[in-house]
Tab-separated table of C-alpha atoms in Angstrom:
chain	number	residue	atom	x	y	z
T	595	MET	CA	-2.911	0.782	51.742
T	596	ILE	CA	-2.699	4.585	51.663
T	597	ASP	CA	-2.782	6.575	54.914
T	598	VAL	CA	-4.690	9.852	54.661
T	599	VAL	CA	-3.294	12.169	57.350
T	600	MET	CA	-4.120	15.627	58.676
T	601	PRO	CA	-2.263	18.053	56.376
T	602	GLN	CA	-0.584	21.309	57.344
T	603	LEU	CA	-3.573	23.644	57.014
T	604	GLY	CA	-1.613	26.849	57.541
T	605	GLU	CA	1.730	27.997	58.833
T	606	SER	CA	0.376	28.527	62.359
T	607	VAL	CA	-2.170	25.668	62.415
T	608	ALA	CA	-1.046	22.550	64.317
T	609	GLU	CA	-4.313	20.593	64.459
T	610	GLY	CA	-7.810	20.383	63.038
T	611	THR	CA	-11.233	19.122	64.097
T	612	VAL	CA	-13.043	16.522	61.984
T	613	ALA	CA	-16.256	18.423	61.269
T	614	LYS	CA	-18.023	15.986	58.933
T	615	TRP	CA	-17.238	12.798	57.028
T	616	LEU	CA	-18.456	12.903	53.428
T	617	VAL	CA	-17.827	9.165	52.857
T	618	ARG	CA	-18.299	5.912	54.824
T	619	GLU	CA	-16.163	2.860	55.301
T	620	GLY	CA	-16.511	0.634	52.225
T	621	ASP	CA	-17.273	3.521	49.852
T	622	PHE	CA	-15.297	3.649	46.621
T	623	VAL	CA	-13.812	7.108	46.027
T	624	LYS	CA	-12.200	8.800	43.061
T	625	ARG	CA	-8.937	10.702	43.129
T	626	GLU	CA	-9.417	14.261	44.493
T	627	GLN	CA	-12.935	13.411	45.727
T	628	PRO	CA	-13.617	15.217	49.058
T	629	LEU	CA	-13.400	12.767	51.951
T	630	LEU	CA	-14.169	14.969	54.942
T	631	GLU	CA	-14.471	18.526	56.187
T	632	VAL	CA	-11.895	19.752	58.707
T	633	ALA	CA	-12.437	22.839	60.873
T	634	THR	CA	-9.636	24.950	62.341
T	635	ASP	CA	-9.511	28.263	64.173
T	636	LYS	CA	-8.645	29.846	60.829
T	637	ALA	CA	-10.954	28.281	58.253
T	638	ASP	CA	-12.838	25.133	57.201
T	639	THR	CA	-11.256	22.891	54.560
T	640	GLU	CA	-12.187	19.782	52.583
T	641	ILE	CA	-9.589	16.990	52.495
T	642	PRO	CA	-9.509	15.196	49.109
T	643	ALA	CA	-8.635	11.569	48.369
T	644	PRO	CA	-4.994	11.277	47.233
T	645	GLN	CA	-5.795	8.179	45.165
T	646	ALA	CA	-8.843	6.289	43.903
T	647	GLY	CA	-9.817	3.213	45.918
T	648	ARG	CA	-12.003	1.886	48.717
T	649	VAL	CA	-12.247	3.567	52.116
T	650	ALA	CA	-10.975	0.685	54.221
T	651	ARG	CA	-10.962	2.401	57.596
T	652	ILE	CA	-12.033	5.700	59.168
T	653	ALA	CA	-9.630	6.346	62.043
T	654	ALA	CA	-10.955	9.681	63.394
T	655	ALA	CA	-14.574	10.192	64.390
T	656	GLU	CA	-16.507	13.390	63.739
T	657	GLY	CA	-15.612	15.917	66.420
T	658	ALA	CA	-12.162	14.423	67.011
T	659	VAL	CA	-9.226	16.843	67.227
T	660	VAL	CA	-6.361	15.476	65.125
T	661	ALA	CA	-2.819	16.843	65.143
T	662	LYS	CA	-0.825	17.522	61.974
T	663	ASP	CA	0.160	14.203	60.312
T	664	GLY	CA	-2.372	12.323	62.473
T	665	LEU	CA	-4.219	9.469	60.756
T	666	LEU	CA	-7.672	10.310	59.368
T	667	CYS	CA	-8.482	7.242	57.281
T	668	GLN	CA	-7.003	4.529	55.089
T	669	ILE	CA	-7.722	3.882	51.408
T	670	ASP	CA	-7.175	0.518	49.712
T	671	GLU	CA	-5.849	1.574	46.322
T	672	THR	CA	-5.844	-2.057	45.089
T	673	ALA	CA	-9.643	-2.218	45.169
T	674	GLU	CA	-11.653	-1.643	42.025
T	675	GLN	CA	-15.287	-0.799	41.514
T	676	SER	CA	-17.348	-3.301	39.526
T	677	GLY	CA	-21.028	-2.523	39.268
T	678	ASP	CA	-22.423	-2.148	42.783
T	679	ALA	CA	-19.702	-4.267	44.418
T	680	VAL	CA	-16.104	-3.384	45.270
T	681	THR	CA	-13.522	-6.173	44.993
T	682	PRO	CA	-9.736	-6.166	45.283
T	683	LYS	CA	-7.915	-6.223	41.948
T	684	GLY	CA	-6.900	-9.708	40.830
T	685	GLU	CA	-9.668	-11.460	42.787
T	686	SER	CA	-11.995	-13.414	40.524
T	687	LYS	CA	-15.668	-12.655	40.308
T	688	GLN	CA	-16.424	-16.219	41.413
T	689	ALA	CA	-14.431	-15.714	44.601
T	690	ALA	CA	-16.232	-12.449	45.207
T	691	LYS	CA	-19.586	-14.142	44.673
T	692	ALA	CA	-18.653	-16.956	47.045
T	693	GLU	CA	-17.564	-14.425	49.642
T	694	GLU	CA	-20.911	-12.658	49.409
T	695	SER	CA	-22.693	-15.876	50.429
T	696	LYS	CA	-20.747	-16.006	53.724
T	697	PRO	CA	-22.063	-14.323	56.896
T	698	ALA	CA	-21.904	-10.542	56.607
T	699	PRO	CA	-19.647	-9.835	59.602
T	700	LYS	CA	-16.890	-12.095	58.286
T	701	GLY	CA	-17.181	-10.654	54.804
T	702	GLU	CA	-17.081	-7.116	56.101
T	703	ALA	CA	-13.898	-7.822	58.063
T	704	GLN	CA	-12.283	-8.587	54.686
T	705	GLY	CA	-13.388	-5.211	53.323
T	706	GLN	CA	-16.578	-6.266	51.407
T	707	GLU	CA	-20.033	-4.804	51.715
T	708	PRO	CA	-23.110	-7.013	52.326
T	709	LYS	CA	-24.862	-8.217	49.196
T	710	SER	CA	-28.132	-6.558	48.268
T	711	ASP	CA	-31.178	-8.637	47.339
T	712	ALA	CA	-33.449	-8.015	44.389
T	713	LYS	CA	-35.363	-5.401	46.349
T	714	GLY	CA	-32.222	-3.483	47.207
T	715	ASN	CA	-32.208	-4.533	50.885
T	716	GLU	CA	-28.832	-5.179	52.482
T	717	GLY	CA	-27.877	-8.227	54.521
T	718	GLU	CA	-28.817	-8.149	58.229
T	719	ALA	CA	-25.754	-9.738	59.837
T	720	ALA	CA	-23.634	-6.562	60.207
T	721	PRO	CA	-25.401	-4.728	63.099
T	722	LYS	CA	-24.136	-7.287	65.631
T	723	ASP	CA	-20.510	-6.229	65.161
T	724	GLU	CA	-21.405	-2.551	64.935
T	725	ALA	CA	-23.294	-2.607	68.258
T	726	ALA	CA	-20.247	-3.446	70.358
T	727	PRO	CA	-17.788	-0.543	70.631
T	728	LYS	CA	-14.098	-1.282	70.476
T	729	LYS	CA	-12.046	-1.101	73.616
T	730	GLY	CA	-11.455	2.527	74.633
T	731	GLU	CA	-14.182	3.877	72.309
T	732	ALA	CA	-17.162	5.937	73.434
T	733	PRO	CA	-20.666	4.396	73.163
T	734	ALA	CA	-22.112	4.276	69.652
T	735	GLU	CA	-24.778	6.884	70.384
T	736	GLU	CA	-22.070	9.262	71.604
T	737	ARG	CA	-19.782	8.637	68.619
T	738	SER	CA	-22.584	9.731	66.299
T	739	VAL	CA	-22.735	13.175	67.928
T	740	LEU	CA	-20.629	15.972	66.409
T	741	SER	CA	-18.532	17.277	69.278
T	742	THR	CA	-14.966	17.276	70.571
T	743	PRO	CA	-13.700	14.552	72.935
T	744	SER	CA	-13.330	17.044	75.798
T	745	THR	CA	-16.938	18.171	75.369
T	746	LYS	CA	-18.143	14.557	75.376
T	747	LYS	CA	-16.167	13.924	78.563
T	748	LEU	CA	-17.742	16.988	80.175
T	749	ALA	CA	-21.188	15.754	79.143
T	750	ARG	CA	-20.569	12.318	80.714
T	751	GLU	CA	-19.326	13.901	83.944
T	752	SER	CA	-22.340	16.234	84.037
T	753	GLY	CA	-24.879	13.532	83.201
T	754	VAL	CA	-25.956	15.249	79.971
T	755	ASP	CA	-27.302	13.201	77.049
T	756	LEU	CA	-25.698	14.824	74.002
T	757	ARG	CA	-28.466	13.491	71.770
T	758	GLN	CA	-30.846	15.860	73.565
T	759	VAL	CA	-28.593	18.934	73.175
T	760	GLN	CA	-28.962	21.405	70.319
T	761	GLY	CA	-25.481	22.238	68.953
T	762	THR	CA	-24.663	25.880	68.199
T	763	GLY	CA	-21.246	25.358	66.584
T	764	ASP	CA	-20.460	25.011	62.893
T	765	HIS	CA	-22.265	22.106	61.199
T	766	GLY	CA	-24.353	21.683	64.391
T	767	ARG	CA	-21.308	20.853	66.527
T	768	ILE	CA	-22.059	20.711	70.254
T	769	THR	CA	-19.761	23.022	72.219
T	770	ARG	CA	-18.799	23.136	75.905
T	771	ASP	CA	-21.130	26.114	76.352
T	772	ASP	CA	-24.032	24.020	74.980
T	773	VAL	CA	-23.318	21.333	77.565
T	774	MET	CA	-23.042	23.890	80.366
T	775	ARG	CA	-26.382	25.421	79.379
T	776	ALA	CA	-27.946	21.969	79.395
T	777	THR	CA	-26.765	21.405	82.979
T	778	THR	CA	-28.300	24.675	84.218
T	779	ALA	CA	-32.075	24.600	84.715
T	780	PRO	CA	-33.815	27.991	84.242
T	781	ALA	CA	-34.336	29.298	87.766
T	782	PRO	CA	-33.845	32.588	89.570
T	783	ALA	CA	-31.117	31.042	91.711
T	784	ALA	CA	-27.475	31.577	90.804
T	785	PRO	CA	-26.125	29.008	88.326
T	786	PRO	CA	-23.931	26.180	89.678
T	787	ALA	CA	-20.167	26.528	89.595
T	788	THR	CA	-18.707	26.156	86.107
T	789	THR	CA	-15.415	24.729	84.987
T	790	GLN	CA	-14.198	28.320	84.581
T	791	THR	CA	-14.858	28.913	88.283
T	792	ALA	CA	-12.918	25.779	89.166
T	793	GLU	CA	-10.007	26.931	87.006
T	794	LEU	CA	-10.061	30.333	88.738
T	795	SER	CA	-9.986	28.660	92.159
T	796	GLN	CA	-7.024	26.493	91.155
T	797	MET	CA	-5.111	29.530	89.869
T	798	ILE	CA	-5.704	31.434	93.123
T	799	GLN	CA	-4.656	28.479	95.281
T	800	ALA	CA	-1.527	27.962	93.176
T	801	GLY	CA	-0.435	31.475	94.146
T	802	GLY	CA	1.422	34.157	92.200
T	803	GLY	CA	0.721	35.677	88.813
T	804	PHE	CA	-2.221	37.668	87.515
T	805	VAL	CA	-5.682	36.137	87.750
T	806	PRO	CA	-7.881	37.635	85.000
T	807	PRO	CA	-11.604	38.297	85.399
T	808	ILE	CA	-13.809	35.339	84.458
T	809	PRO	CA	-16.804	36.099	82.185
T	810	THR	CA	-20.221	35.578	83.864
T	811	VAL	CA	-18.435	35.114	87.232
T	812	GLY	CA	-16.683	38.366	88.144
T	813	PHE	CA	-13.410	39.474	89.645
T	814	GLY	CA	-12.406	39.794	93.289
T	815	ALA	CA	-15.225	41.237	95.361
T	816	TYR	CA	-17.340	41.989	92.291
T	817	LYS	CA	-19.744	39.257	91.240
T	818	VAL	CA	-21.765	39.296	88.034
T	819	PRO	CA	-25.478	38.990	88.877
T	820	PRO	CA	-27.028	35.848	87.375
T	821	TYR	CA	-29.159	36.251	84.280
T	822	ILE	CA	-32.862	35.534	84.696
T	823	GLN	CA	-34.687	35.178	81.398
T	824	LYS	CA	-37.778	37.307	80.971
T	825	ALA	CA	-40.530	37.390	78.390
T	826	GLY	CA	-39.336	38.902	75.121
T	827	ASP	CA	-35.650	38.220	75.735
T	828	GLU	CA	-33.762	36.385	73.008
T	829	VAL	CA	-30.685	34.331	73.861
T	830	VAL	CA	-28.337	34.212	70.844
T	831	PRO	CA	-25.737	31.434	71.212
T	832	PHE	CA	-22.204	32.062	69.981
T	833	ASN	CA	-21.239	30.351	66.761
T	834	ARG	CA	-17.673	29.055	66.462
T	835	ARG	CA	-16.296	32.193	64.820
T	836	ARG	CA	-17.906	34.499	67.403
T	837	ARG	CA	-16.499	32.335	70.210
T	838	ILE	CA	-12.990	32.517	68.721
T	839	THR	CA	-13.297	36.276	68.168
T	840	ALA	CA	-14.520	36.867	71.723
T	841	ASP	CA	-11.686	34.857	73.253
T	842	HIS	CA	-9.144	36.582	70.990
T	843	MET	CA	-10.339	40.065	71.949
T	844	VAL	CA	-10.273	39.310	75.686
T	845	PHE	CA	-6.800	37.785	75.354
T	846	SER	CA	-5.538	40.854	73.485
T	847	LYS	CA	-6.882	43.333	76.026
T	848	VAL	CA	-5.448	41.372	78.947
T	849	THR	CA	-2.088	40.756	77.245
T	850	ALA	CA	-1.304	44.070	75.535
T	851	PRO	CA	-1.566	47.482	77.271
T	852	HIS	CA	-3.491	49.381	74.597
T	853	VAL	CA	-2.915	53.055	73.864
T	854	VAL	CA	-4.842	54.957	71.185
T	855	THR	CA	-3.659	58.042	69.306
T	856	VAL	CA	-5.742	59.919	66.717
T	857	ALA	CA	-4.818	62.049	63.695
T	858	GLU	CA	-6.908	64.339	61.485
T	859	VAL	CA	-6.191	63.776	57.794
T	860	ASP	CA	-6.898	66.198	54.943
T	861	LEU	CA	-7.696	63.956	51.949
T	862	HIS	CA	-7.970	66.720	49.337
T	863	ALA	CA	-4.870	65.697	47.343
T	864	THR	CA	-5.626	61.977	47.622
T	865	SER	CA	-9.249	62.538	46.616
T	866	LYS	CA	-8.175	64.419	43.444
T	867	LEU	CA	-5.734	61.619	42.585
T	868	ARG	CA	-8.475	59.042	43.074
T	869	ASP	CA	-10.892	60.945	40.824
T	870	GLN	CA	-8.246	61.087	38.080
T	871	HIS	CA	-7.553	57.350	38.054
T	872	LYS	CA	-10.598	55.463	39.384
T	873	ASP	CA	-12.135	55.002	35.903
T	874	LYS	CA	-8.876	53.537	34.588
T	875	PHE	CA	-8.710	51.153	37.543
T	876	LYS	CA	-12.352	50.212	37.006
T	877	LYS	CA	-11.617	49.180	33.414
T	878	SER	CA	-8.989	46.823	34.867
T	879	GLY	CA	-11.657	45.313	37.114
T	880	VAL	CA	-10.318	46.951	40.297
T	881	SER	CA	-12.067	49.347	42.686
T	882	LEU	CA	-9.868	52.291	43.668
T	883	THR	CA	-11.145	52.990	47.186
T	884	PHE	CA	-9.810	55.231	49.939
T	885	LEU	CA	-9.016	52.006	51.815
T	886	ALA	CA	-6.415	51.175	49.148
T	887	PHE	CA	-4.759	54.586	49.637
T	888	VAL	CA	-4.731	54.192	53.440
T	889	CYS	CA	-3.212	50.709	53.123
T	890	ALA	CA	-0.527	52.001	50.753
T	891	ALA	CA	0.334	54.845	53.149
T	892	ALA	CA	0.416	52.475	56.130
T	893	VAL	CA	2.753	50.070	54.332
T	894	LYS	CA	5.149	52.879	53.423
T	895	SER	CA	5.171	54.164	57.003
T	896	LEU	CA	5.691	50.633	58.363
T	897	ARG	CA	8.838	50.303	56.276
T	898	GLU	CA	10.080	53.548	57.845
T	899	HIS	CA	8.980	52.492	61.362
T	900	PRO	CA	9.778	48.741	61.560
T	901	ASP	CA	8.990	48.468	65.286
T	902	LEU	CA	5.290	48.751	64.388
T	903	ASN	CA	5.718	45.620	62.241
T	904	SER	CA	6.781	43.430	65.170
T	905	ARG	CA	5.612	40.785	67.600
T	906	VAL	CA	6.436	40.378	71.295
T	907	LEU	CA	8.209	37.295	72.666
T	908	ASP	CA	8.774	36.413	76.328
T	909	ASN	CA	11.818	38.614	76.901
T	910	ALA	CA	12.321	40.206	73.491
T	911	TYR	CA	10.514	41.322	70.377
T	912	VAL	CA	11.024	40.586	66.687
T	913	ARG	CA	11.068	43.108	63.863
T	914	ILE	CA	9.451	41.133	61.066
T	915	ARG	CA	10.908	41.650	57.595
T	916	ALA	CA	7.799	40.783	55.586
T	917	ILE	CA	4.883	43.209	55.749
T	918	ASN	CA	1.713	41.103	55.579
T	919	LEU	CA	-1.115	43.605	55.805
T	920	GLY	CA	-4.375	42.384	57.342
T	921	VAL	CA	-7.622	43.936	56.089
T	922	ALA	CA	-10.724	43.510	58.242
T	923	VAL	CA	-13.667	42.133	56.218
T	924	ASP	CA	-17.268	41.840	57.408
T	925	THR	CA	-18.761	38.537	56.195
T	926	PRO	CA	-22.136	36.831	56.792
T	927	GLY	CA	-20.376	34.574	59.321
T	928	GLY	CA	-18.672	37.423	61.191
T	929	LEU	CA	-15.559	39.578	61.020
T	930	ILE	CA	-12.335	38.033	59.680
T	931	VAL	CA	-8.944	39.564	58.837
T	932	PRO	CA	-7.282	38.003	55.762
T	933	SER	CA	-3.871	39.381	54.884
T	934	ILE	CA	-2.126	40.606	51.744
T	935	LYS	CA	1.313	39.011	51.764
T	936	ASN	CA	4.414	41.168	51.094
T	937	ALA	CA	2.246	44.248	50.704
T	938	ASP	CA	5.279	46.547	50.578
T	939	GLU	CA	6.273	45.012	47.239
T	940	LEU	CA	2.993	46.036	45.582
T	941	SER	CA	2.010	49.207	43.760
T	942	LEU	CA	-1.241	51.004	44.534
T	943	LEU	CA	-2.909	48.992	41.753
T	944	GLY	CA	-1.515	45.760	43.211
T	945	LEU	CA	-2.765	46.635	46.697
T	946	ALA	CA	-6.221	47.575	45.396
T	947	ARG	CA	-6.404	44.280	43.482
T	948	GLY	CA	-5.236	42.384	46.563
T	949	ILE	CA	-7.923	44.005	48.734
T	950	ASP	CA	-10.621	43.110	46.200
T	951	ASP	CA	-9.336	39.534	46.053
T	952	VAL	CA	-9.171	38.775	49.781
T	953	ALA	CA	-12.442	40.589	50.507
T	954	GLY	CA	-14.290	38.816	47.687
T	955	ARG	CA	-13.084	35.366	48.728
T	956	ALA	CA	-13.852	36.107	52.375
T	957	ARG	CA	-17.473	37.046	51.634
T	958	ALA	CA	-17.816	33.972	49.397
T	959	GLY	CA	-16.550	31.705	52.184
T	960	LYS	CA	-13.435	30.702	50.233
T	961	THR	CA	-10.806	32.028	52.636
T	962	THR	CA	-7.984	29.598	53.394
T	963	ALA	CA	-5.993	29.144	56.601
T	964	ASP	CA	-2.969	30.755	54.954
T	965	ASP	CA	-5.052	33.849	54.127
T	966	LEU	CA	-5.687	34.327	57.838
T	967	SER	CA	-2.185	33.588	59.106
T	968	GLY	CA	1.049	35.543	59.160
T	969	THR	CA	-0.525	39.003	59.490
T	970	THR	CA	1.952	41.588	60.864
T	971	PHE	CA	-0.213	44.745	60.935
T	972	SER	CA	-3.907	45.418	60.280
T	973	VAL	CA	-6.134	48.147	58.862
T	974	SER	CA	-9.823	48.313	59.777
T	975	ASN	CA	-12.528	50.226	57.909
T	976	PRO	CA	-15.794	49.752	59.832
T	977	GLY	CA	-18.000	51.731	57.464
T	978	LEU	CA	-19.124	55.117	56.244
T	979	LYS	CA	-21.877	56.027	58.710
T	980	GLY	CA	-21.670	57.049	62.344
T	981	ASN	CA	-17.965	56.462	62.633
T	982	LEU	CA	-16.029	59.585	63.586
T	983	PHE	CA	-13.165	57.479	64.966
T	984	GLY	CA	-12.586	54.596	67.368
T	985	GLY	CA	-9.822	52.591	68.973
T	986	ALA	CA	-9.691	49.047	67.596
T	987	ILE	CA	-8.425	46.064	69.599
T	988	ILE	CA	-5.052	44.801	68.400
T	989	SER	CA	-5.080	41.480	66.546
T	990	GLN	CA	-2.564	39.279	68.334
T	991	PRO	CA	0.348	38.775	68.029
T	992	ASN	CA	0.641	42.162	66.258
T	993	VAL	CA	1.539	45.368	68.091
T	994	GLY	CA	-0.644	47.806	66.170
T	995	ILE	CA	-3.854	48.304	64.198
T	996	LEU	CA	-4.990	51.361	62.217
T	997	ARG	CA	-8.699	52.186	62.170
T	998	MET	CA	-10.275	54.491	59.586
T	999	GLY	CA	-13.049	56.952	60.399
T	1000	GLU	CA	-15.759	58.353	58.176
T	1001	ILE	CA	-14.762	60.765	55.410
T	1002	LYS	CA	-16.675	64.003	55.657
T	1003	LYS	CA	-16.325	67.438	54.106
T	1004	ARG	CA	-15.111	69.948	56.683
T	1005	PRO	CA	-13.742	73.489	56.700
T	1006	VAL	CA	-9.932	73.520	56.844
T	1007	VAL	CA	-7.322	76.258	56.926
T	1008	VAL	CA	-5.248	76.365	53.732
T	1009	THR	CA	-2.064	78.404	53.491
T	1010	ARG	CA	-0.956	79.723	50.074
T	1011	ASP	CA	1.840	82.240	49.579
T	1012	GLY	CA	1.838	82.995	53.281
T	1013	GLU	CA	-1.883	83.748	53.311
T	1014	ASP	CA	-4.470	81.663	55.197
T	1015	SER	CA	-7.898	80.906	53.798
T	1016	ILE	CA	-10.799	78.593	54.574
T	1017	ALA	CA	-11.552	75.754	52.153
T	1018	ILE	CA	-13.905	72.770	52.163
T	1019	HIS	CA	-11.948	69.497	51.948
T	1020	PRO	CA	-12.715	65.819	52.584
T	1021	VAL	CA	-11.380	65.038	56.076
T	1022	MET	CA	-10.983	61.799	58.013
T	1023	PHE	CA	-9.897	60.924	61.558
T	1024	MET	CA	-7.664	57.852	61.893
T	1025	ALA	CA	-6.910	56.061	65.170
T	1026	LEU	CA	-3.843	53.940	65.845
T	1027	SER	CA	-4.046	51.386	68.665
T	1028	TYR	CA	-0.600	50.241	69.747
T	1029	ASP	CA	0.984	47.893	72.274
T	1030	HIS	CA	2.753	50.029	74.871
T	1031	ARG	CA	5.019	47.129	75.884
T	1032	ILE	CA	7.324	47.904	72.962
T	1033	VAL	CA	5.800	50.941	71.206
T	1034	ASP	CA	6.202	54.304	72.935
T	1035	GLY	CA	4.157	57.413	72.253
T	1036	VAL	CA	6.841	59.203	70.230
T	1037	LEU	CA	7.218	56.253	67.851
T	1038	ALA	CA	3.454	55.750	67.509
T	1039	ASN	CA	2.839	59.433	66.818
T	1040	SER	CA	5.661	59.513	64.267
T	1041	PHE	CA	4.178	56.505	62.434
T	1042	LEU	CA	0.671	57.973	62.377
T	1043	TRP	CA	1.930	61.433	61.372
T	1044	ARG	CA	3.741	59.894	58.408
T	1045	VAL	CA	0.597	58.041	57.285
T	1046	ALA	CA	-1.379	61.303	57.463
T	1047	ASP	CA	1.420	63.177	55.658
T	1048	ILE	CA	1.451	60.708	52.726
T	1049	LEU	CA	-2.335	60.935	52.402
T	1050	GLY	CA	-2.282	64.724	52.738
T	1051	ARG	CA	0.312	65.071	49.963
T	1052	GLY	CA	-1.082	62.323	47.725
T	1053	GLU	CA	2.355	60.640	47.489
T	1054	PHE	CA	1.518	57.364	45.773
T	1055	GLU	CA	3.011	55.189	43.057
T	1056	LEU	CA	0.178	53.990	40.869
């Protein structure tokens, strides 16, 4: 018997949620055939069968959160597929036929499926065993619902029938917010107290520490007015990625004191260099964008200013040796930030190819957990239109993020041979958001000045 366990889905991923089983108990599977889909905070992954055989037991229900190395299912590798029936190797066909004539529940306990009649109908003895849940299991109707155990517990405590709730999570998963909405009838009165309110009350009564504002509730004397739906309004539920992003952004703003500094960058030299080489890069199947130049300049400046490539611990901070550069990518499912590992070891061509690779896989939905983990610094390029500059929120646990603005031709003062003149050059504003717990203004300004200096001079190794 082979145990299929929850694998390590990324260096910072300790558990995964069983999103959907692709097989059933008794099914015969081939080696590398997908068994189930597992969802994590980073990405969704299919878990393949390590060996051909029969699925003898499914140990984790859909919606269950399973830790690394936790049991998912068991495969009987000694079983072999013969026609429509699955029998253990070495067992004679006569024994298998005799077993099929026995009552279905007994036969199923030995790992055999009920025999089908000439019309293709299965035996009718199995439902009796299936109807009675095992000790400690949730009712059968609840087990069939895609949701986490904590959400199912909340639903039972709130008297909510999960079968009547429309799930807004990935693969139709029912979230805690779905259950809370189901418990609140549409009325002009204020909604009943939520679990978040109870948590806030417990934190206040415990005493000490900072109590953060609670969304939809308020902070201190300020209370958020309840929402009353009106004709024409559209309520758009959060999907799983939007929920994770929202929680991450709130956590970052509460945790890290953000400061933003802005630099004006003359891209004349970089633009000429790009025009000279973009056709050559295109023949190699790589797009030479201004984003690639900004990333290359940021990586070089990070090596000269290692405190910007750090993370904060409880009473210390770590200067991280590897520079894993995150690049924000807008996908149909929302914004994600895959990273280019060891970006400081790459040439401009290597960086441009890396950006194309992670962005392409992100938009195709093929990003892995490792792509989204280990980032040490990020660069964001929100688009070409209506974006003079802006202060991005730091992606935790990093201490900085660089945000590009739009590139626009502007008049600039050019000095040649001691004489000033006005010229029209492509210009961009860049904004650096940094964590003031460990990054001071002098260091942040020095880092950003160096990035602008590299771009202004066009100092790049192709």
